[in-house]
Coordinates of C-alpha atoms in Angstrom, one line a residue:
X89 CA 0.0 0.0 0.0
X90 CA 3.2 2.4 0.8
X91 CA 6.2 3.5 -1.1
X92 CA 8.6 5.7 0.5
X93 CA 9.7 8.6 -0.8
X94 CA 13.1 8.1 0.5
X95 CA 14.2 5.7 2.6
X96 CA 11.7 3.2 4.2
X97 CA 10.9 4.1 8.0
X98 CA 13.6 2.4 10.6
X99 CA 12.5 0.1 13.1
X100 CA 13.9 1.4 16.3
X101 CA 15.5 -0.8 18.8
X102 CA -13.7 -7.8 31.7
X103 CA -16.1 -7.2 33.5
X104 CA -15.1 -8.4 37.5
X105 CA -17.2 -10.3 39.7
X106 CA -15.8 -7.5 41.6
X107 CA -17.2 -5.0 39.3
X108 CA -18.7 -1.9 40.5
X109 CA -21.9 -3.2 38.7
X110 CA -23.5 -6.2 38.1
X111 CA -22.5 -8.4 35.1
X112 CA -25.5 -7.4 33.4
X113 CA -26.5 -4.3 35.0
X114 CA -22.8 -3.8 33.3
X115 CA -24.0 -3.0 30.0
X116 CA -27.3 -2.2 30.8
X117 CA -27.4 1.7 31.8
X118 CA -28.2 4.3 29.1
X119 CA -29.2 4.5 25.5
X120 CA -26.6 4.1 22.7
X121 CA -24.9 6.4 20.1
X122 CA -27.1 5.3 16.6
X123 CA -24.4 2.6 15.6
X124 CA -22.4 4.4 13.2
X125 CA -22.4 8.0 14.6
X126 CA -19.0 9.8 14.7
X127 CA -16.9 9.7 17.5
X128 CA -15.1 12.8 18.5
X129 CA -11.8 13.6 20.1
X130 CA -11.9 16.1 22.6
X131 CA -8.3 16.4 23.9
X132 CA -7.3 18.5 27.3
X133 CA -4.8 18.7 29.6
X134 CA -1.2 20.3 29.2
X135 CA 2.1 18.1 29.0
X136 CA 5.1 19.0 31.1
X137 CA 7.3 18.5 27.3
X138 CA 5.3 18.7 24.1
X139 CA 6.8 19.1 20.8
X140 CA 5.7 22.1 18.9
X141 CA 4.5 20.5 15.3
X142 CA 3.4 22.4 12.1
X143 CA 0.6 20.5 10.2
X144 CA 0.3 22.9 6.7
X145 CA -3.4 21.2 5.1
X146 CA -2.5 18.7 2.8
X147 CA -3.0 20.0 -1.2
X148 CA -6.0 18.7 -2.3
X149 CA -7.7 17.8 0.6
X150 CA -10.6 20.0 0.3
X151 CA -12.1 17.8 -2.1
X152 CA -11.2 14.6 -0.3
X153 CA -13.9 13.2 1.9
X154 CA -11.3 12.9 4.8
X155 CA -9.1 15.6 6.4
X156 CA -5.8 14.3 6.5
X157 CA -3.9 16.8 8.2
X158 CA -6.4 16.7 11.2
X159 CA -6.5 13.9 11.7
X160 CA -3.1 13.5 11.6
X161 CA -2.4 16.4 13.8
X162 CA -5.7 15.0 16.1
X163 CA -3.4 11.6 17.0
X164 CA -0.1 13.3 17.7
X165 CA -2.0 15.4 20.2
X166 CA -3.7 13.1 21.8
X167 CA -0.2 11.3 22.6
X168 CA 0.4 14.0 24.8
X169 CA 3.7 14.4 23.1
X170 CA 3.1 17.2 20.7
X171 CA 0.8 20.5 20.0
X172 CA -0.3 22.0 17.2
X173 CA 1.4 24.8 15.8
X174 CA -0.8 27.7 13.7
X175 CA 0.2 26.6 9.7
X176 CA -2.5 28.8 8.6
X177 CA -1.7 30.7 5.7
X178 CA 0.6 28.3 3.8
X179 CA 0.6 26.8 0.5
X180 CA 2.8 23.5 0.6
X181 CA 3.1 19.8 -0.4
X182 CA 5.7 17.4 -0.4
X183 CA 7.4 18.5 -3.1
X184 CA 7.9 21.7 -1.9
X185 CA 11.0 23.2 -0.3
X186 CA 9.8 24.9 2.5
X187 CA 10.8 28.6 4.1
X188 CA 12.0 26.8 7.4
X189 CA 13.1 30.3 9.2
X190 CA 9.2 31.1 8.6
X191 CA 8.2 27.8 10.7
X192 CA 11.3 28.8 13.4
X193 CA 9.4 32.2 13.7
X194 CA 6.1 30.3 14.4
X195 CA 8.0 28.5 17.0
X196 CA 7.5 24.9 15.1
X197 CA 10.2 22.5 15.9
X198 CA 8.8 20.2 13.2
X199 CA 7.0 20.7 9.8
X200 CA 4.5 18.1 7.9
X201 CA 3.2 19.0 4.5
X202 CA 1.8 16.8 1.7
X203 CA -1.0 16.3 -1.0
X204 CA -4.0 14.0 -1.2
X205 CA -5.0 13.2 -4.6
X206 CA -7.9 11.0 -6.8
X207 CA -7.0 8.6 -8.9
X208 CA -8.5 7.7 -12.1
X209 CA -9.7 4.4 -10.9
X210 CA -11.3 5.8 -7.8
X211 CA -8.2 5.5 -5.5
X212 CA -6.1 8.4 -3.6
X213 CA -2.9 9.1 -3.6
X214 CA -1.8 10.4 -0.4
X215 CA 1.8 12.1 -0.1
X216 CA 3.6 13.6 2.6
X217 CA 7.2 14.8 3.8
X218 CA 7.9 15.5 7.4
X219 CA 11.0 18.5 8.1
X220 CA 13.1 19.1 11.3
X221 CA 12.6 22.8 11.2
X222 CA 15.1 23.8 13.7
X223 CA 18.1 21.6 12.1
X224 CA 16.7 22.2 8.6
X225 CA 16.6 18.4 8.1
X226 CA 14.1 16.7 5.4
X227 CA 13.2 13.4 7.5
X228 CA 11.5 11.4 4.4
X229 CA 8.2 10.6 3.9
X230 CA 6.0 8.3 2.2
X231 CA 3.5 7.8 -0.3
X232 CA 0.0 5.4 0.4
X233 CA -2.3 4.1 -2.7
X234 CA -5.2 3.3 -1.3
X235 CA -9.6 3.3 -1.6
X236 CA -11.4 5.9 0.2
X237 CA -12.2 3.5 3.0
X238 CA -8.8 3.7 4.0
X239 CA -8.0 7.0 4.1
X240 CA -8.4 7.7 7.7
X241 CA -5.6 4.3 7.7
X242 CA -3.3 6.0 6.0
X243 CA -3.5 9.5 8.1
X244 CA -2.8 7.4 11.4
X245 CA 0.5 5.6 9.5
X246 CA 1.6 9.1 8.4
X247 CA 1.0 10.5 12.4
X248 CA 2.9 6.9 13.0
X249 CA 5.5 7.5 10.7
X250 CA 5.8 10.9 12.2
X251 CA 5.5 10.1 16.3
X252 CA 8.7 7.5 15.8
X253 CA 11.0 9.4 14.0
X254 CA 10.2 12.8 16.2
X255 CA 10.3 10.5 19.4
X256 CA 12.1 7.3 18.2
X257 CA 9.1 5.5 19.6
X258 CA 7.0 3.2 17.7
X259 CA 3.4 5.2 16.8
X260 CA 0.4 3.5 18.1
X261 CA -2.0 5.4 16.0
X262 CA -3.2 2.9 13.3
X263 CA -3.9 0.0 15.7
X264 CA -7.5 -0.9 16.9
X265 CA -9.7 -1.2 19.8
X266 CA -12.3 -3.2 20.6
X267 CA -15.3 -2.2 23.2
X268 CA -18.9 -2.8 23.4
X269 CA -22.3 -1.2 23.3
X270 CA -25.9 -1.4 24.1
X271 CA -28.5 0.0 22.4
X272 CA -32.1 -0.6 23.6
X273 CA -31.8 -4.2 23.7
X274 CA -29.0 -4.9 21.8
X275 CA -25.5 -5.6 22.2
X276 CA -22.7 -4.8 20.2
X277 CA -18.7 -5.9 19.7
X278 CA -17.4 -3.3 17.5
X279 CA -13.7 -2.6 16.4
X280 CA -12.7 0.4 15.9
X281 CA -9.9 3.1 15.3
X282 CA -7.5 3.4 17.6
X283 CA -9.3 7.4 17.9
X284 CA -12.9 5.6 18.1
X285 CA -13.6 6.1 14.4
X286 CA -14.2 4.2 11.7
X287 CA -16.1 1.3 13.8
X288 CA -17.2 -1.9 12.6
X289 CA -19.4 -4.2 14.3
X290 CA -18.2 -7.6 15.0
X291 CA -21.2 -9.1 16.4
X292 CA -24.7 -8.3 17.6
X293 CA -27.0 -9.9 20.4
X294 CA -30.1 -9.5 22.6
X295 CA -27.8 -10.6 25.3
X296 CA -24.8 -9.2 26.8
X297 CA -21.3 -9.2 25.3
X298 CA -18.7 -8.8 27.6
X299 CA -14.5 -9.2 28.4
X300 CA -13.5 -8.3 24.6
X301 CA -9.5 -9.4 24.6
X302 CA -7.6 -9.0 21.6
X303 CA -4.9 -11.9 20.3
X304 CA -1.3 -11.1 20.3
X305 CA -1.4 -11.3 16.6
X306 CA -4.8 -9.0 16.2
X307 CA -6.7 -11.5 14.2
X308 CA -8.7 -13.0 17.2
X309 CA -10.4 -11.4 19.9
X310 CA -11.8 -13.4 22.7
X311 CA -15.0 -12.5 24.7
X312 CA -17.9 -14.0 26.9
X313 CA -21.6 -13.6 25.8
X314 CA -24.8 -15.0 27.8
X315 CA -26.5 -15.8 24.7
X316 CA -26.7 -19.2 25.8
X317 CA -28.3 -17.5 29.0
X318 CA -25.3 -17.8 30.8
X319 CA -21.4 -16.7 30.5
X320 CA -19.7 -18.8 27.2
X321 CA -16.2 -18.0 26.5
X322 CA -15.7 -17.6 22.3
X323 CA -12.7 -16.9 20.3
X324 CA -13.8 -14.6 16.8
X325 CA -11.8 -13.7 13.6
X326 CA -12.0 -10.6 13.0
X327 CA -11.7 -10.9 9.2
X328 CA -13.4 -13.6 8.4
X329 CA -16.1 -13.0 11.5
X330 CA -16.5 -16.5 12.3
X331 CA -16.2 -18.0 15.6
X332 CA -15.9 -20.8 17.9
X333 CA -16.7 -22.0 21.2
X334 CA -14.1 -22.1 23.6
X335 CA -15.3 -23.1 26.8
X336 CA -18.7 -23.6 28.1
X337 CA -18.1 -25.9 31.1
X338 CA -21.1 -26.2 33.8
X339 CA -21.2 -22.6 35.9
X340 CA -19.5 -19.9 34.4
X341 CA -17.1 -19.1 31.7
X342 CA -15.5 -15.5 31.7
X343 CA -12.8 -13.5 32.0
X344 CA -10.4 -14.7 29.0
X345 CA -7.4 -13.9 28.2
X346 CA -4.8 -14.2 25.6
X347 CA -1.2 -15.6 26.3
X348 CA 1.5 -13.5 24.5
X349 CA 2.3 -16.7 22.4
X350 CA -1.3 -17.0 21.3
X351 CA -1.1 -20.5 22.1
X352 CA -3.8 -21.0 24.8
X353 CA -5.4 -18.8 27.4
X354 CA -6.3 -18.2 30.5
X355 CA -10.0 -17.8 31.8
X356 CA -12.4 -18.3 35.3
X357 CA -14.1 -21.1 35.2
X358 CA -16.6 -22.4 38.3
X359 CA -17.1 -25.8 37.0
X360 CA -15.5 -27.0 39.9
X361 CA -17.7 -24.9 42.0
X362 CA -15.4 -21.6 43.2
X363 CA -14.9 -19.5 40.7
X364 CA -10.9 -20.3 40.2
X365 CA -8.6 -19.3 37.2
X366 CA -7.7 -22.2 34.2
X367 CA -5.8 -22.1 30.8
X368 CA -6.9 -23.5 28.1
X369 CA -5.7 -24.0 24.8
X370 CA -6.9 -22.0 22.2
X371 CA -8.0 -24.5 20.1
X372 CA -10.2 -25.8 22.6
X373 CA -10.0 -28.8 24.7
X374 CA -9.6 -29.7 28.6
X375 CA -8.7 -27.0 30.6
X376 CA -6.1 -27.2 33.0
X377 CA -6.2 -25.9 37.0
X378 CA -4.0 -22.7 37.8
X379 CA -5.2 -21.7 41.4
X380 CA -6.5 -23.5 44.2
X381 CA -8.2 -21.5 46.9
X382 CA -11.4 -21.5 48.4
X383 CA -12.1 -17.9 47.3
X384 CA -12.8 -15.7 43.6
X385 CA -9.7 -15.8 41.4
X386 CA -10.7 -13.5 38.0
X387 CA -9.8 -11.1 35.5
X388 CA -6.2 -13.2 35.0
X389 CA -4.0 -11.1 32.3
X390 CA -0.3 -11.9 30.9
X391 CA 2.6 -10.2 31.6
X392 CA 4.3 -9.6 28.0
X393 CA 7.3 -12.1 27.8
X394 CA 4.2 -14.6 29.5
X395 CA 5.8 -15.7 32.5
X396 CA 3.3 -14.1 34.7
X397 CA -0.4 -13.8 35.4
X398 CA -1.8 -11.0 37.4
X399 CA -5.3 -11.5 38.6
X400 CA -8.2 -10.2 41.5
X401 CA -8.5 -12.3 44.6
X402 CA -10.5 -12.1 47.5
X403 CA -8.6 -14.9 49.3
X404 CA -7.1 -11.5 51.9
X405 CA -11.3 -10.5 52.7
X406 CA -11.4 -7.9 49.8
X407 CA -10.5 -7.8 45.8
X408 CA -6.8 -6.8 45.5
X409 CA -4.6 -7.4 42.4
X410 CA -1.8 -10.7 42.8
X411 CA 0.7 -12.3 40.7
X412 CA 1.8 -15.7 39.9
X413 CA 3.6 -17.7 37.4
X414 CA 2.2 -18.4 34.5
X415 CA 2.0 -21.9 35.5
X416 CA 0.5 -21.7 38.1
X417 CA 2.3 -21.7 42.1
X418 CA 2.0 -19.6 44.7
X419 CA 0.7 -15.9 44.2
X420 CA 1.9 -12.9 45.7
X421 CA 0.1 -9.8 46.5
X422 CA 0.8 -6.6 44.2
X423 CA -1.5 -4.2 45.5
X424 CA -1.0 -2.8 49.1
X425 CA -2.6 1.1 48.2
X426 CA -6.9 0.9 49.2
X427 CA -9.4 -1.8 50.1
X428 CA -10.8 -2.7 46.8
X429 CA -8.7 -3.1 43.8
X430 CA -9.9 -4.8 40.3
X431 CA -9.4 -5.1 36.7
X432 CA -5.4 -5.2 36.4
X433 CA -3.7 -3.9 32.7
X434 CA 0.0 -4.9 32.4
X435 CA 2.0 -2.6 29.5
X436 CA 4.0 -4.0 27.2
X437 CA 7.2 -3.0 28.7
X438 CA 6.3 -4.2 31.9
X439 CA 6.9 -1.4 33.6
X440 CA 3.2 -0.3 34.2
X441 CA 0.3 -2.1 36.0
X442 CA -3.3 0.2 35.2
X443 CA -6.3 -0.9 37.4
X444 CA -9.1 0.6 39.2
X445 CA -9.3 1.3 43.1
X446 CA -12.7 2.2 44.7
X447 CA -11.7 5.3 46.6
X448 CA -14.4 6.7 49.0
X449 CA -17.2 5.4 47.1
X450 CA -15.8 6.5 43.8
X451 CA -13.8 4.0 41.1
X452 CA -10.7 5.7 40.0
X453 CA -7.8 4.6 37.6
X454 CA -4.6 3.9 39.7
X455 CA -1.2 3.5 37.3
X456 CA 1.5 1.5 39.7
X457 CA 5.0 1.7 38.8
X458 CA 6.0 -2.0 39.2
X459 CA 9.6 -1.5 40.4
X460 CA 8.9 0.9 43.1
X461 CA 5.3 0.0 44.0
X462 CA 4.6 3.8 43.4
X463 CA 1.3 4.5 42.9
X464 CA -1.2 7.2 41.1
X465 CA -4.5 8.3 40.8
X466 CA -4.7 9.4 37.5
X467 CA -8.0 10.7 36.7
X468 CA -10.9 12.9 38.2
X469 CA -13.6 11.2 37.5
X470 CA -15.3 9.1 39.6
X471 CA -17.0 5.8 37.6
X472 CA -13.9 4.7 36.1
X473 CA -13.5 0.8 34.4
X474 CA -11.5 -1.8 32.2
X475 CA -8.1 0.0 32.0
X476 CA -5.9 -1.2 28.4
X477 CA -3.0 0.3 27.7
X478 CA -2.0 0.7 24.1
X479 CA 1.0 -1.6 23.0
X480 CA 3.8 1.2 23.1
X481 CA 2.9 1.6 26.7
X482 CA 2.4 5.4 26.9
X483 CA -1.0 5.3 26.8
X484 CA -4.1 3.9 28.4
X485 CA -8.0 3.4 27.2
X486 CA -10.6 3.7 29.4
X487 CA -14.1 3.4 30.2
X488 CA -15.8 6.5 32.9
X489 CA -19.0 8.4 32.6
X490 CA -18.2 12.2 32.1
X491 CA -20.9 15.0 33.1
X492 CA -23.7 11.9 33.4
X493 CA -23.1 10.0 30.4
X494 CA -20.7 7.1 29.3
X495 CA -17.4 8.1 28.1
X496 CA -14.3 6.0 26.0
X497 CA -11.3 7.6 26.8
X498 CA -7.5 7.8 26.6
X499 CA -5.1 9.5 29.1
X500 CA -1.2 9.6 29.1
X501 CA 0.6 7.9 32.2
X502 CA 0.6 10.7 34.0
X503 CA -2.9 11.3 33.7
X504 CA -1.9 15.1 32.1
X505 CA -3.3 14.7 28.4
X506 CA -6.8 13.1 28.5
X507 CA -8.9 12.4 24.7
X508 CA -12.6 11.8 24.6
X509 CA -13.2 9.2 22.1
X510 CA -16.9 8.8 22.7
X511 CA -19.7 11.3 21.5
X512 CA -22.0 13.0 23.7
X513 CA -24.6 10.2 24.8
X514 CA -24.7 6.0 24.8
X515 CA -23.3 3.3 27.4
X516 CA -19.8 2.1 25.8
X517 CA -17.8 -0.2 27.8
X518 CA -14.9 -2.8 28.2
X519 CA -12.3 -1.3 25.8
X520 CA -9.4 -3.6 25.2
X521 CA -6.4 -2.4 23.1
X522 CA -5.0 -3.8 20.2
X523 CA -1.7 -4.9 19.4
X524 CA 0.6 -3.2 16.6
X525 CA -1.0 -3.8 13.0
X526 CA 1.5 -5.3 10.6
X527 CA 1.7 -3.1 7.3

């Protein structure tokens, strides 16, 4: 789909039983958005260090049903990493040479320019051409041939291609996420843009959908529905959309998730009677016994090189987040901080646990620093659920309800930069981040 224009881009080195809601009072709250209505990103907040970027409107654009420059400039933003700089005014494209004192008097450090054009067989040719302005350095670009459907793909690889070689980071902006909905009395898996837009609906169902978990690879995604009338564990392609049945053993089935290796997973069963956490391959089969306690083991999630699960036990009187080998063994508590801690998110690096602490009545995100135990309340509102970080670990989706209605949102670690996702009504829940997208 891409051709650079010089050289190629370098690689540099579910719902709890513990939930603050029921499992079906869960999903079960508000009205929804109409399916496909627009989400919008709202972003606020003011980083300690962002990178002052100029984003000139790419030639040709005005005719093209997608903006690329905004949205392009909408996803460095909402990293947290960058602001907009004003590039009104300008006439450029990637072929241009640019007047780089001009962008040094607008205080840009950085410069993107490029053209969007229509093909004869219906296609566009996007174009752009990224400049370090204050060491007057053309840093390459790229060219993308693609149908209109993918337009809004090819501004997040350009805003990728742009976040790693400005922060030598790999750009998170053209993965997916996955979340649900309910809309009168239907519910709804959709995959979306990693902003919220572009959604597609993977499944629909008078009952509830719950636990969406994506597969190392991003062409499964796990989740539990009660269309059977009670919890069922499936596994679904999300190209193909079919699916299979993973594990619907007597009592419940819930919680899945993926091991890094794609291999198998883990999930709670209660077949046994207490609910207790298994793995099970992911090709279906008998499941095999990771904890033995008389109390609730859930919500089990891999560390990234899979040697660990972190999971929500009750076995100390309330929820609180432990750790075990992946094997199975003896766990170890993680969380210390508050009386009622659920829903544990491990990032990629391994640096990072995300989870959600009830605080005085109110559910609020807590990021720990793993090697310290250091811990933050990151956000201000009060309703807060199913933490995901992204897979470059620098930021985290979120479910919340903002000013009475339900919310998808993003926040840097820090908890400075925060991005509505969601429009301005509709009960969306359990977002689960998806891994990098192979181009």
């Amino acid at each position: 789909m891409n051709k650079p224009l010089t050289a190629p881009i370098p690689t540099p080195s579910s719902s709890s039983l513990f939930a603050r809601r029921t499992l079906i009072a869960a999903l079960a709250a508000t009205p929804v958005l109409p399916a496909l209505a627009q989400f919008r990103v709202e972003v606020s907040g003011v980083g300690l260090t962002q990178l002052p970027i100029a984003l000139v409107p790419f030639k040709g654009q005005d005719s093209s049903p997608q903006k690329i420059s905004e949205i392009v400039q909408a996803d460095l933003e909402r990293s947290g990493q960058f602001r907009g700089v004003d590039a009104s005014g300008q006439a450029l494209d990637e072929a241009s040479r640019p007047d780089l004192s001009l962008w040094r008097q607008r205080t840009a450090d950085s410069l993107v320019v490029g053209s969007v054009t229509r093909l004869a067989d219906g296609r566009f040719d996007v174009k752009f051409r990224l400049w370090d302005v204050v060491k007057g350095q053309d840093l390459g670009g790229q060219s993308y041939t693609v149908p209109q459907g993918d337009l809004r793909l090819a501004s997040h690889r350009i805003a990728d291609y742009v976040y790693e070689k400005l922060t030598g980071e790999k750009g998170i902006f053209s993965t997916r996420i996955a979340y649900v909905t309910k809309g009168g009395s239907r519910y709804s898996l959709w995959v979306a843009d990693a902003d919220g837009e572009n959604a597609q609906a993977a499944l629909a169902s008078p009952e509830p959908i719950i636990s969406p978990c994506w597969s190392s690879n991003g062409q499964q995604l796990a989740y539990v529905s009660f269309e059977s009338r009670k919890p069922v564990v499936y596994v679904h392609n999300v190209a193909s959309g079919q699916r299979r049945l993973l594990a619907n053993f007597k009592g419940s089935n819930s919680a899945p998730a993926w091991a890094p290796d794609g291999a198998s997973l883990a999930v709670t069963l209660s077949r046994d009677g207490g609910s207790q956490l298994f793995t099970i391959p992911a090709a279906g089969g008998e499941p095999r016994r990771l904890t033995q306690s008389a109390s609730i083991d859930t919500e089990p999630v891999y560390s990234a090189d899979g040697s660990t699960i972190y999971f929500v036990s009750d076995r100390g009187g309330a929820p609180q987040i432990y750790k075990m080998g992946a094997s199975g063994g003896n766990p170890t508590r993680v969380t210390f901080s508050g009386t009622y801690n659920i829903s544990p998110s491990i990032s990629g690096d391994g640096r990072w646990l995300a989870y959600i602490s009830r605080v005085g009545g109110a559910f609020k995100l807590h990021v720990m620093e793993l090697a310290s135990g250091n811990v933050t309340a990151i956000t201000d509102t009060t309703a807060d659920e199913s933490p995901s970080f992204a897979p470059n670990s620098k930021l985290i989706v979120y479910a919340t309800r903002l000013q009475g209605r339900e919310a998808l949102m993003t926040t840097t670690l820090d908890g400075k930069i925060k991005a509505r996702l969601a429009g301005q009504a509709g009960d969306i829940r359990e977002p689960d981040w998806g891994p990098f997208q192979k181009q």
